[in-house]
Tab-separated table of C-alpha atoms in Angstrom:
chain	number	residue	atom	x	y	z
A	10	UNK	CA	76.229	70.423	-5.360
A	11	UNK	CA	77.001	67.346	-7.394
A	12	UNK	CA	79.155	64.584	-7.477
A	13	UNK	CA	81.983	62.129	-9.175
A	14	UNK	CA	81.270	58.374	-9.119
A	15	UNK	CA	84.272	58.025	-10.419
A	16	UNK	CA	86.779	60.024	-7.843
A	17	UNK	CA	84.092	59.396	-4.936
A	18	UNK	CA	84.498	63.367	-4.381
A	19	UNK	CA	81.577	65.808	-4.062
A	20	UNK	CA	82.044	68.922	-5.690
A	21	UNK	CA	80.727	72.569	-5.055
A	22	UNK	CA	78.473	74.165	-7.335
A	23	UNK	CA	76.462	72.103	-10.489
A	24	UNK	CA	79.890	71.661	-12.453
A	25	UNK	CA	78.448	69.202	-15.478
A	26	UNK	CA	81.925	67.363	-15.492
A	27	UNK	CA	84.621	66.531	-12.729
A	28	UNK	CA	87.612	68.725	-12.443
A	29	UNK	CA	89.644	66.142	-11.756
A	30	UNK	CA	88.941	63.128	-14.399
A	31	UNK	CA	86.498	65.476	-16.910
A	32	UNK	CA	83.540	62.672	-15.671
A	33	UNK	CA	80.024	63.715	-16.096
A	34	UNK	CA	78.627	64.206	-12.534
A	35	UNK	CA	75.427	63.140	-10.737
A	36	UNK	CA	73.302	65.260	-8.409
A	37	UNK	CA	74.506	64.784	-4.437
A	38	UNK	CA	72.656	61.679	-3.270
A	39	UNK	CA	73.319	60.182	-6.533
A	40	UNK	CA	75.894	58.498	-5.861
A	41	UNK	CA	75.965	54.888	-7.113
A	42	UNK	CA	79.722	53.280	-6.511
A	43	UNK	CA	79.060	49.752	-5.664
A	44	UNK	CA	80.225	48.417	-2.732
A	45	UNK	CA	82.668	45.048	-4.361
A	46	UNK	CA	84.842	46.339	-7.301
A	47	UNK	CA	83.936	44.627	-10.853
A	48	UNK	CA	85.468	41.918	-11.906
A	49	UNK	CA	85.730	41.735	-15.453
A	50	UNK	CA	84.867	38.408	-17.560
A	51	UNK	CA	87.588	36.206	-19.408
A	52	UNK	CA	86.021	37.396	-22.389
A	53	UNK	CA	85.913	41.096	-20.909
A	54	UNK	CA	89.434	40.683	-20.639
A	55	UNK	CA	90.527	38.928	-23.276
A	56	UNK	CA	87.734	40.188	-25.882
A	57	UNK	CA	90.757	41.010	-28.651
A	58	UNK	CA	92.304	37.511	-28.725
A	59	UNK	CA	88.597	35.489	-28.977
A	60	UNK	CA	87.252	38.140	-31.895
A	61	UNK	CA	90.474	37.656	-33.613
A	62	UNK	CA	90.466	33.985	-33.228
A	63	UNK	CA	86.897	33.742	-34.311
A	64	UNK	CA	87.900	35.932	-37.398
A	65	UNK	CA	90.302	33.546	-38.529
A	66	UNK	CA	88.745	30.844	-37.817
A	67	UNK	CA	85.826	31.999	-39.809
A	68	UNK	CA	88.221	32.960	-42.800
A	69	UNK	CA	90.057	29.883	-42.247
A	70	UNK	CA	86.255	28.114	-43.441
A	71	UNK	CA	85.084	30.700	-45.949
A	72	UNK	CA	88.914	30.231	-47.870
A	73	UNK	CA	88.720	26.267	-47.795
A	74	UNK	CA	85.203	26.433	-49.103
A	75	UNK	CA	85.980	28.757	-51.345
A	76	UNK	CA	88.712	26.503	-52.763
A	77	UNK	CA	87.129	23.123	-52.983
A	78	UNK	CA	84.121	25.295	-54.872
A	79	UNK	CA	86.968	26.516	-57.163
A	80	UNK	CA	88.175	23.211	-57.633
A	81	UNK	CA	85.075	20.843	-58.044
A	82	UNK	CA	83.762	20.818	-54.789
A	83	UNK	CA	84.463	17.600	-53.482
A	84	UNK	CA	83.187	17.980	-49.748
A	85	UNK	CA	86.551	18.381	-47.924
A	86	UNK	CA	85.750	21.866	-46.443
A	87	UNK	CA	82.744	20.517	-45.313
A	88	UNK	CA	84.930	18.424	-42.802
A	89	UNK	CA	87.606	21.484	-42.416
A	90	UNK	CA	83.748	23.949	-41.429
A	91	UNK	CA	83.177	20.724	-39.244
A	92	UNK	CA	86.566	20.032	-37.416
A	93	UNK	CA	86.428	24.308	-36.977
A	94	UNK	CA	83.568	23.833	-34.670
A	95	UNK	CA	84.456	20.766	-32.641
A	96	UNK	CA	87.631	22.989	-31.689
A	97	UNK	CA	84.773	26.035	-30.551
A	98	UNK	CA	83.052	23.718	-28.747
A	99	UNK	CA	85.739	22.063	-26.653
A	100	UNK	CA	87.150	26.072	-26.262
A	101	UNK	CA	83.757	26.601	-24.523
A	102	UNK	CA	83.490	23.650	-22.326
A	103	UNK	CA	87.131	24.408	-21.267
A	104	UNK	CA	85.848	27.783	-20.380
A	105	UNK	CA	82.925	27.406	-18.841
A	106	UNK	CA	84.092	24.838	-16.914
A	107	UNK	CA	87.851	26.070	-16.069
A	108	UNK	CA	87.106	26.577	-12.324
A	109	UNK	CA	86.497	22.902	-11.585
A	110	UNK	CA	89.216	21.307	-13.570
A	111	UNK	CA	87.679	17.335	-12.756
A	112	UNK	CA	84.254	18.640	-13.901
A	113	UNK	CA	85.842	19.748	-17.405
A	114	UNK	CA	87.866	16.779	-17.975
A	115	UNK	CA	84.561	14.751	-17.421
A	116	UNK	CA	83.113	16.760	-19.566
A	117	UNK	CA	85.648	16.759	-22.174
A	118	UNK	CA	86.350	13.576	-22.310
A	119	UNK	CA	82.712	12.606	-22.928
A	120	UNK	CA	82.247	15.562	-25.999
A	121	UNK	CA	85.162	14.291	-27.672
A	122	UNK	CA	83.671	10.590	-27.473
A	123	UNK	CA	80.692	12.023	-29.361
A	124	UNK	CA	82.678	13.901	-31.565
A	125	UNK	CA	84.534	10.753	-32.422
A	126	UNK	CA	82.130	8.283	-32.965
A	127	UNK	CA	80.301	11.058	-35.129
A	128	UNK	CA	83.426	11.884	-37.409
A	129	UNK	CA	83.575	7.662	-37.517
A	130	UNK	CA	80.609	7.191	-38.750
A	131	UNK	CA	80.378	10.306	-41.314
A	132	UNK	CA	83.822	9.296	-42.740
A	133	UNK	CA	82.472	6.362	-43.768
A	134	UNK	CA	82.853	4.020	-40.229
A	135	UNK	CA	86.073	2.817	-40.069
A	136	UNK	CA	85.503	1.726	-36.510
A	137	UNK	CA	88.273	3.829	-34.714
A	138	UNK	CA	86.662	5.688	-32.566
A	139	UNK	CA	85.530	2.944	-30.736
A	140	UNK	CA	88.289	1.165	-30.903
A	141	UNK	CA	91.222	3.110	-29.996
A	142	UNK	CA	89.434	6.542	-28.983
A	143	UNK	CA	87.430	5.476	-26.157
A	144	UNK	CA	89.237	3.534	-24.393
A	145	UNK	CA	92.701	5.460	-24.770
A	146	UNK	CA	90.231	8.191	-24.030
A	147	UNK	CA	89.201	7.032	-20.393
A	148	UNK	CA	92.575	5.652	-19.822
A	149	UNK	CA	93.941	9.489	-20.083
A	150	UNK	CA	91.283	11.115	-17.986
A	151	UNK	CA	91.767	8.638	-14.788
A	152	UNK	CA	95.043	8.377	-14.654
A	153	UNK	CA	94.646	12.404	-15.022
A	154	UNK	CA	92.229	12.455	-12.723
A	155	UNK	CA	94.757	10.723	-10.026
A	156	UNK	CA	97.886	13.091	-10.782
A	157	UNK	CA	95.595	16.114	-10.169
A	158	UNK	CA	94.493	15.077	-7.020
A	159	UNK	CA	97.374	13.880	-5.397
A	160	UNK	CA	99.639	17.138	-7.023
A	161	UNK	CA	96.738	19.321	-5.842
A	162	UNK	CA	95.853	17.811	-2.697
A	163	UNK	CA	92.157	17.712	-3.429
A	164	UNK	CA	89.344	16.863	-0.491
A	165	UNK	CA	87.879	13.560	-1.389
A	166	UNK	CA	84.558	15.449	-1.853
A	167	UNK	CA	85.717	17.155	-4.649
A	168	UNK	CA	86.642	14.502	-6.831
A	169	UNK	CA	85.155	11.021	-5.713
A	170	UNK	CA	82.378	11.715	-7.801
A	171	UNK	CA	83.784	12.860	-10.803
A	172	UNK	CA	86.325	9.700	-10.699
A	173	UNK	CA	83.229	7.410	-9.838
A	174	UNK	CA	82.258	8.812	-12.964
A	175	UNK	CA	84.983	7.900	-15.474
A	176	UNK	CA	85.272	4.607	-13.464
A	177	UNK	CA	81.773	3.552	-15.192
A	178	UNK	CA	82.425	5.210	-18.451
A	179	UNK	CA	85.567	2.604	-18.804
A	180	UNK	CA	83.430	-0.382	-17.925
A	181	UNK	CA	81.704	0.757	-21.636
A	182	UNK	CA	84.000	-0.767	-23.829
A	183	UNK	CA	83.049	-4.133	-21.808
A	184	UNK	CA	79.425	-3.688	-23.180
A	185	UNK	CA	81.072	-3.106	-26.330
A	186	UNK	CA	83.052	-5.749	-26.977
A	187	UNK	CA	80.047	-8.237	-25.625
A	188	UNK	CA	77.921	-6.825	-28.493
A	189	UNK	CA	80.979	-7.818	-30.841
A	190	UNK	CA	81.187	-4.138	-32.187
A	191	UNK	CA	85.252	-4.488	-31.096
A	192	UNK	CA	87.295	-5.286	-34.204
A	193	UNK	CA	90.399	-4.849	-31.942
A	194	UNK	CA	90.069	-5.525	-28.653
A	195	UNK	CA	93.077	-5.314	-26.723
A	196	UNK	CA	92.637	-1.257	-25.573
A	197	UNK	CA	89.419	-1.876	-24.744
A	198	UNK	CA	90.416	-4.824	-22.552
A	199	UNK	CA	93.356	-2.737	-21.032
A	200	UNK	CA	91.420	0.446	-20.338
A	201	UNK	CA	88.090	-2.216	-18.419
A	202	UNK	CA	91.381	-3.615	-16.530
A	203	UNK	CA	92.312	0.041	-15.885
A	204	UNK	CA	88.789	0.687	-14.151
A	205	UNK	CA	88.603	-2.351	-12.124
A	206	UNK	CA	91.516	-1.634	-10.315
A	207	UNK	CA	91.060	2.147	-9.973
A	208	UNK	CA	87.776	1.221	-8.537
A	209	UNK	CA	89.335	-1.181	-6.283
A	210	UNK	CA	92.142	0.736	-5.579
A	211	UNK	CA	89.554	3.700	-4.040
A	212	UNK	CA	87.825	0.879	-2.788
A	213	UNK	CA	90.659	-0.008	-0.204
A	214	UNK	CA	92.240	3.400	0.154
A	215	UNK	CA	89.199	5.027	0.496
A	216	UNK	CA	86.750	3.050	0.844
A	217	UNK	CA	84.212	5.019	3.301
A	218	UNK	CA	84.539	8.474	2.037
A	219	UNK	CA	83.433	6.052	-1.073
A	220	UNK	CA	80.066	5.538	0.291
A	221	UNK	CA	79.479	8.489	2.503
A	222	UNK	CA	79.343	10.124	-0.939
A	223	UNK	CA	77.738	7.830	-3.035
A	224	UNK	CA	74.563	8.144	0.223
A	225	UNK	CA	75.191	11.672	0.045
A	226	UNK	CA	74.396	11.936	-3.506
A	227	UNK	CA	72.062	9.222	-4.172
A	228	UNK	CA	70.431	11.029	-1.019
A	229	UNK	CA	69.988	7.122	0.476
């Protein structure tokens, strides 16, 4: 007696292949059918897309390096390679945290700000990363979180900590202003004001939930 794992039937005799699906059979009692269905991962479902995207990225970087080399290598191709690397880093974070959109936004804004500072530094430091990128990114993420929590009707415990973290990040421009590092002060001042107002609104409307969440997170 043999057993077909795919069809889930027993087969009389010692047939090596199932007469229904032609799969290899197993000895009787050798069933290996899992109790739950196998759910393919995102990479398995869209493997071809990711492979094509990876190949396209490699081809673009190699082509740019080749062109730059052919005309005397001025180094612009290295920025193309760095840009492609940043794209894959952000895409990886987006995929890894796709089930928690608020955590995804928090990690994305931190990564974007760090990458922006590095780009600004390696391109001669013009200050755009702290004058514009940081405050605009923090304000946009705060607004996005408020909108998502209202639209998706998320419970307080799922979004409070991430919103508080982003409000804390929104005060970073204040430290940069105090240190005299910002040349364009208006975006940073606007970001700090939005963070303070958002925190005040959170305390007024969700003060009890904020206190309870902080006690739970900080084990107070």
